[in-house]
Amino acid sequence: MKTADYINEINQLRIQKKALILAHNYQNDEVQALADIVGDSLALSRAAADSQAEVIVFCGVHFMAESAAILAPEKTILFPAENAGCPMADMADADEVLKWRKRYPKAVVVAYVNTSAAVKAVSDYCCTSANAVKLVKNIPESEIIFLPDQNLGSYVAKQVPDKIIHLWPGYCITHHHVEPESVTAIKELHPDAPVLVHPECRPEVTKLADFVGSTSQIISYVNNSARKKYIIGTEMGVIYGLQKENPAKTFYLLTKGLVCPNMKQTTVAKVLKSLQTMQPVVQVPSEIRIKAEQALNRMLEFL
Ligand code: 13P
Ligand code: SF4
């Protein structure tokens, strides 16, 4: 079957099944093109919760579909790429979090959204890369276990030096491998382009950047800037939307290694199959869901 045939069938089924298709900014271009909404992980989970649709097709990685299931328990959350996990989210498990809680009894746990529902359920607050600094600054507690991303955690610790932050040793397999030498080299090639990087990059890299921000913050930076060229230091999928919104601007990917293999597992063929079979479905057991939702909601109180 050709891509156009898959898309025709998807278009018929999405109407029949009253389905909303959500795609993360890191998805393959053709998946972003067919989605009703493209965005960052939290915006997509909120869109799932706010929508009137009965069925959500979540094109992303597992923790994102789980967050949608936490916030929209009455809806059917289809997850076409059933083996697409996030290796960083897998670097924290709930039992280990409970051990850290015993080790640091005065600390609260701030969990990045890139965690399983079970880890969120044993955490006090969730955060995203867009609001981690604001949240850690505003919560009343001064001792924090930050997990699972050591790079986002150390970026936060630098901006909030008056708090004690214990860093979990997790990292993103895509962003952690960006080298500072690559930043220096690409800056020499394009000296007129600002370097925009995600805080999941290592501190040696973020310190060389002109702007550090989440995917949505990088997109707003570009949309609101008059500059003509940009060096993008996050997953390559973001360039699809940037180019679409800003056809006169030029984007250079910081290194060709900025590809998340899990994000690339979703294809139009898998989206069609999930709508035909109404499988695989992501569900979160209710006792975990209620606690995980509390951590997500507590995040909003302090922003
Ligand atoms: P966002 O929270 O910006 O969607 O990013 C998620 C992610 O996996 C970054 O690598
Ligand atoms: Fe996980 Fe990194 Fe992929 Fe984001 S880019 S989903 S953090 S592996």
mmCIF file with all atom_site columns, N, CA and C in Angstrom, residues 161-187:
data_model
loop_
_atom_site.group_PDB
_atom_site.id
_atom_site.type_symbol
_atom_site.label_atom_id
_atom_site.label_alt_id
_atom_site.label_comp_id
_atom_site.label_asym_id
_atom_site.label_entity_id
_atom_site.label_seq_id
_atom_site.pdbx_PDB_ins_code
_atom_site.Cartn_x
_atom_site.Cartn_y
_atom_site.Cartn_z
_atom_site.occupancy
_atom_site.B_iso_or_equiv
_atom_site.pdbx_formal_charge
_atom_site.auth_seq_id
_atom_site.auth_comp_id
_atom_site.auth_asym_id
_atom_site.auth_atom_id
_atom_site.pdbx_PDB_model_num
ATOM 1  N N  . PRO A 1 161 ? 20.255 27.659 43.138 1.00 0.00 ? 161 PRO A N  1
ATOM 2  C CA . PRO A 1 161 ? 21.414 27.218 43.933 1.00 0.00 ? 161 PRO A CA 1
ATOM 3  C C  . PRO A 1 161 ? 21.134 27.099 45.426 1.00 0.00 ? 161 PRO A C  1
ATOM 4  N N  . ASP A 1 162 ? 20.043 27.720 45.921 1.00 0.00 ? 162 ASP A N  1
ATOM 5  C CA . ASP A 1 162 ? 19.785 27.682 47.366 1.00 0.00 ? 162 ASP A CA 1
ATOM 6  C C  . ASP A 1 162 ? 19.105 26.389 47.816 1.00 0.00 ? 162 ASP A C  1
ATOM 7  N N  . LYS A 1 163 ? 18.787 25.466 46.918 1.00 0.00 ? 163 LYS A N  1
ATOM 8  C CA . LYS A 1 163 ? 18.136 24.207 47.342 1.00 0.00 ? 163 LYS A CA 1
ATOM 9  C C  . LYS A 1 163 ? 19.108 23.033 47.195 1.00 0.00 ? 163 LYS A C  1
ATOM 10 N N  . ILE A 1 164 ? 18.901 22.007 48.038 1.00 0.00 ? 164 ILE A N  1
ATOM 11 C CA . ILE A 1 164 ? 19.736 20.794 47.954 1.00 0.00 ? 164 ILE A CA 1
ATOM 12 C C  . ILE A 1 164 ? 19.042 19.855 46.967 1.00 0.00 ? 164 ILE A C  1
ATOM 13 N N  . ILE A 1 165 ? 19.758 19.486 45.904 1.00 0.00 ? 165 ILE A N  1
ATOM 14 C CA . ILE A 1 165 ? 19.129 18.634 44.881 1.00 0.00 ? 165 ILE A CA 1
ATOM 15 C C  . ILE A 1 165 ? 19.954 17.361 44.699 1.00 0.00 ? 165 ILE A C  1
ATOM 16 N N  . HIS A 1 166 ? 19.336 16.215 44.997 1.00 0.00 ? 166 HIS A N  1
ATOM 17 C CA . HIS A 1 166 ? 20.000 14.921 44.797 1.00 0.00 ? 166 HIS A CA 1
ATOM 18 C C  . HIS A 1 166 ? 19.648 14.441 43.385 1.00 0.00 ? 166 HIS A C  1
ATOM 19 N N  . LEU A 1 167 ? 20.684 14.201 42.569 1.00 0.00 ? 167 LEU A N  1
ATOM 20 C CA . LEU A 1 167 ? 20.447 13.860 41.160 1.00 0.00 ? 167 LEU A CA 1
ATOM 21 C C  . LEU A 1 167 ? 20.439 12.358 40.929 1.00 0.00 ? 167 LEU A C  1
ATOM 22 N N  . TRP A 1 168 ? 19.402 11.890 40.307 1.00 0.00 ? 168 TRP A N  1
ATOM 23 C CA . TRP A 1 168 ? 19.296 10.487 39.869 1.00 0.00 ? 168 TRP A CA 1
ATOM 24 C C  . TRP A 1 168 ? 20.207 10.331 38.648 1.00 0.00 ? 168 TRP A C  1
ATOM 25 N N  . PRO A 1 169 ? 20.874 9.161  38.495 1.00 0.00 ? 169 PRO A N  1
ATOM 26 C CA . PRO A 1 169 ? 21.870 9.098  37.405 1.00 0.00 ? 169 PRO A CA 1
ATOM 27 C C  . PRO A 1 169 ? 21.318 8.718  36.020 1.00 0.00 ? 169 PRO A C  1
ATOM 28 N N  . GLY A 1 170 ? 20.092 9.082  35.690 1.00 0.00 ? 170 GLY A N  1
ATOM 29 C CA . GLY A 1 170 ? 19.532 8.743  34.368 1.00 0.00 ? 170 GLY A CA 1
ATOM 30 C C  . GLY A 1 170 ? 19.908 9.774  33.306 1.00 0.00 ? 170 GLY A C  1
ATOM 31 N N  . TYR A 1 171 ? 19.689 9.407  32.065 1.00 0.00 ? 171 TYR A N  1
ATOM 32 C CA . TYR A 1 171 ? 19.978 10.321 30.948 1.00 0.00 ? 171 TYR A CA 1
ATOM 33 C C  . TYR A 1 171 ? 19.226 9.864  29.696 1.00 0.00 ? 171 TYR A C  1
ATOM 34 N N  . CYS A 1 172 ? 19.080 10.791 28.764 1.00 0.00 ? 172 CYS A N  1
ATOM 35 C CA . CYS A 1 172 ? 18.443 10.469 27.479 1.00 0.00 ? 172 CYS A CA 1
ATOM 36 C C  . CYS A 1 172 ? 19.514 9.952  26.528 1.00 0.00 ? 172 CYS A C  1
ATOM 37 N N  . ILE A 1 173 ? 19.256 8.781  25.931 1.00 0.00 ? 173 ILE A N  1
ATOM 38 C CA . ILE A 1 173 ? 20.278 8.179  25.058 1.00 0.00 ? 173 ILE A CA 1
ATOM 39 C C  . ILE A 1 173 ? 20.536 9.033  23.806 1.00 0.00 ? 173 ILE A C  1
ATOM 40 N N  . THR A 1 174 ? 19.631 9.917  23.478 1.00 0.00 ? 174 THR A N  1
ATOM 41 C CA . THR A 1 174 ? 19.801 10.757 22.277 1.00 0.00 ? 174 THR A CA 1
ATOM 42 C C  . THR A 1 174 ? 20.524 12.069 22.629 1.00 0.00 ? 174 THR A C  1
ATOM 43 N N  . HIS A 1 175 ? 20.029 12.793 23.618 1.00 0.00 ? 175 HIS A N  1
ATOM 44 C CA . HIS A 1 175 ? 20.624 14.105 23.936 1.00 0.00 ? 175 HIS A CA 1
ATOM 45 C C  . HIS A 1 175 ? 21.950 14.009 24.685 1.00 0.00 ? 175 HIS A C  1
ATOM 46 N N  . HIS A 1 176 ? 22.127 12.961 25.500 1.00 0.00 ? 176 HIS A N  1
ATOM 47 C CA . HIS A 1 176 ? 23.326 12.855 26.341 1.00 0.00 ? 176 HIS A CA 1
ATOM 48 C C  . HIS A 1 176 ? 24.595 12.698 25.490 1.00 0.00 ? 176 HIS A C  1
ATOM 49 N N  . HIS A 1 177 ? 24.422 12.219 24.257 1.00 0.00 ? 177 HIS A N  1
ATOM 50 C CA . HIS A 1 177 ? 25.608 11.942 23.450 1.00 0.00 ? 177 HIS A CA 1
ATOM 51 C C  . HIS A 1 177 ? 26.031 13.108 22.561 1.00 0.00 ? 177 HIS A C  1
ATOM 52 N N  . VAL A 1 178 ? 25.369 14.242 22.704 1.00 0.00 ? 178 VAL A N  1
ATOM 53 C CA . VAL A 1 178 ? 25.826 15.429 21.965 1.00 0.00 ? 178 VAL A CA 1
ATOM 54 C C  . VAL A 1 178 ? 27.129 15.905 22.620 1.00 0.00 ? 178 VAL A C  1
ATOM 55 N N  . GLU A 1 179 ? 28.144 16.136 21.789 1.00 0.00 ? 179 GLU A N  1
ATOM 56 C CA . GLU A 1 179 ? 29.469 16.524 22.299 1.00 0.00 ? 179 GLU A CA 1
ATOM 57 C C  . GLU A 1 179 ? 29.640 18.050 22.216 1.00 0.00 ? 179 GLU A C  1
ATOM 58 N N  . PRO A 1 180 ? 30.332 18.649 23.218 1.00 0.00 ? 180 PRO A N  1
ATOM 59 C CA . PRO A 1 180 ? 30.591 20.093 23.119 1.00 0.00 ? 180 PRO A CA 1
ATOM 60 C C  . PRO A 1 180 ? 31.385 20.445 21.852 1.00 0.00 ? 180 PRO A C  1
ATOM 61 N N  . GLU A 1 181 ? 32.265 19.529 21.411 1.00 0.00 ? 181 GLU A N  1
ATOM 62 C CA . GLU A 1 181 ? 33.062 19.790 20.194 1.00 0.00 ? 181 GLU A CA 1
ATOM 63 C C  . GLU A 1 181 ? 32.150 19.971 18.978 1.00 0.00 ? 181 GLU A C  1
ATOM 64 N N  . SER A 1 182 ? 31.005 19.252 18.970 1.00 0.00 ? 182 SER A N  1
ATOM 65 C CA . SER A 1 182 ? 30.079 19.393 17.837 1.00 0.00 ? 182 SER A CA 1
ATOM 66 C C  . SER A 1 182 ? 29.476 20.794 17.819 1.00 0.00 ? 182 SER A C  1
ATOM 67 N N  . VAL A 1 183 ? 29.240 21.353 19.012 1.00 0.00 ? 183 VAL A N  1
ATOM 68 C CA . VAL A 1 183 ? 28.672 22.709 19.084 1.00 0.00 ? 183 VAL A CA 1
ATOM 69 C C  . VAL A 1 183 ? 29.691 23.700 18.524 1.00 0.00 ? 183 VAL A C  1
ATOM 70 N N  . THR A 1 184 ? 30.936 23.562 18.979 1.00 0.00 ? 184 THR A N  1
ATOM 71 C CA . THR A 1 184 ? 31.981 24.484 18.518 1.00 0.00 ? 184 THR A CA 1
ATOM 72 C C  . THR A 1 184 ? 32.127 24.392 16.999 1.00 0.00 ? 184 THR A C  1
ATOM 73 N N  . ALA A 1 185 ? 32.129 23.159 16.483 1.00 0.00 ? 185 ALA A N  1
ATOM 74 C CA . ALA A 1 185 ? 32.338 22.975 15.043 1.00 0.00 ? 185 ALA A CA 1
ATOM 75 C C  . ALA A 1 185 ? 31.193 23.575 14.226 1.00 0.00 ? 185 ALA A C  1
ATOM 76 N N  . ILE A 1 186 ? 29.945 23.346 14.633 1.00 0.00 ? 186 ILE A N  1
ATOM 77 C CA . ILE A 1 186 ? 28.820 23.839 13.820 1.00 0.00 ? 186 ILE A CA 1
ATOM 78 C C  . ILE A 1 186 ? 28.667 25.361 13.949 1.00 0.00 ? 186 ILE A C  1
ATOM 79 N N  . LYS A 1 187 ? 29.098 25.898 15.106 1.00 0.00 ? 187 LYS A N  1
ATOM 80 C CA . LYS A 1 187 ? 29.075 27.366 15.272 1.00 0.00 ? 187 LYS A CA 1
ATOM 81 C C  . LYS A 1 187 ? 30.058 28.025 14.300 1.00 0.00 ? 187 LYS A C  1
#
